[in-house]
Amino acid sequence: MSKDVKQLSDLPEVGDDIDETSEYYKRNVVPVDRGWAWVICFAGFLVYFVFGVSNQTLVVLFVEIINMYDTSVTMGSLVFMFSVFSVGFMSIVSTNFLAPRFGERAVVSVAGFFNMCGSLGLSFSPSIGYFILMSVLKGLATGAVFVPSISLIRLYFQNRRSIAQIIANVGQSAAVIIVPPAIRIIRKQYGISGTFIVLAGIEFHMTFAGLLLRPISAY
């Protein structure tokens, strides 16, 4: 009996040189590989699925957008060039400055809202220049959530981390398969402007996904 008591007394307690990165903290406080960890994984999947929906929408409608604004292919390709540049730039800023200061939940939720606003701007865009400007806004919003949306997986998963990362990242691949036929149907029913309004509604789910990103400090 005294031996068992001694063994229990030797166990570390939270606060005794234990921080959020320690293995004891992860195993005994944070629901590692269970419970809310899978909600975090689902949130990452949802965000990356919305990424795919947004990208595929522009790809499918590219030729029609050029014809609608009566512009050249070169000018239309600037939509993708500035969008990619914005994603890369904002991804660095978000990962190194925004997420560490404000947290993943706030960054993803706010950026998801601005991503939706960008799609609404595309819907009512009067010219190709304004269309490119809204694409830059969407690129900045996308870059802001690209890393923070899945960064918590490394804290919530240990033995099943690779599975969780695959599930989260496969969201974009799923969109590549599912979205193009759906976009063509929506385009036929509601036109280009209506398609971007529908896209805005889908992208608003990114905000709800961000709200699911419960930080480790909550435990």
XYZ file of N, CA and C in Angstrom, residues 8-18 24:
36
model
N 2.146 7.152 -6.598
C 1.208 8.219 -6.934
C 1.782 9.584 -6.606
N 2.504 9.662 -5.523
C 3.073 10.948 -5.121
C 4.174 11.397 -6.060
N 4.757 10.432 -6.795
C 5.830 10.781 -7.718
C 5.311 11.297 -9.059
N 4.007 11.158 -9.297
C 3.446 11.627 -10.557
C 3.506 13.151 -10.615
N 3.832 13.699 -11.759
C 3.882 15.167 -11.887
C 2.504 15.763 -11.861
N 2.414 16.990 -11.450
C 1.157 17.713 -11.422
C 1.241 18.917 -12.350
N 0.072 19.311 -12.919
C 0.040 20.453 -13.808
C 0.525 21.695 -13.068
N 1.489 22.351 -13.646
C 2.067 23.522 -13.012
C 3.464 23.260 -12.492
N 3.806 21.975 -12.275
C 5.143 21.615 -11.813
C 6.035 21.348 -13.015
N 6.539 22.428 -13.583
C 7.416 22.345 -14.755
C 6.745 21.648 -15.936
N 5.418 21.773 -16.038
C 4.683 21.185 -17.151
C 4.028 22.314 -17.929
N 3.201 14.990 -21.030
C 2.238 14.725 -19.953
C 0.999 15.593 -20.114
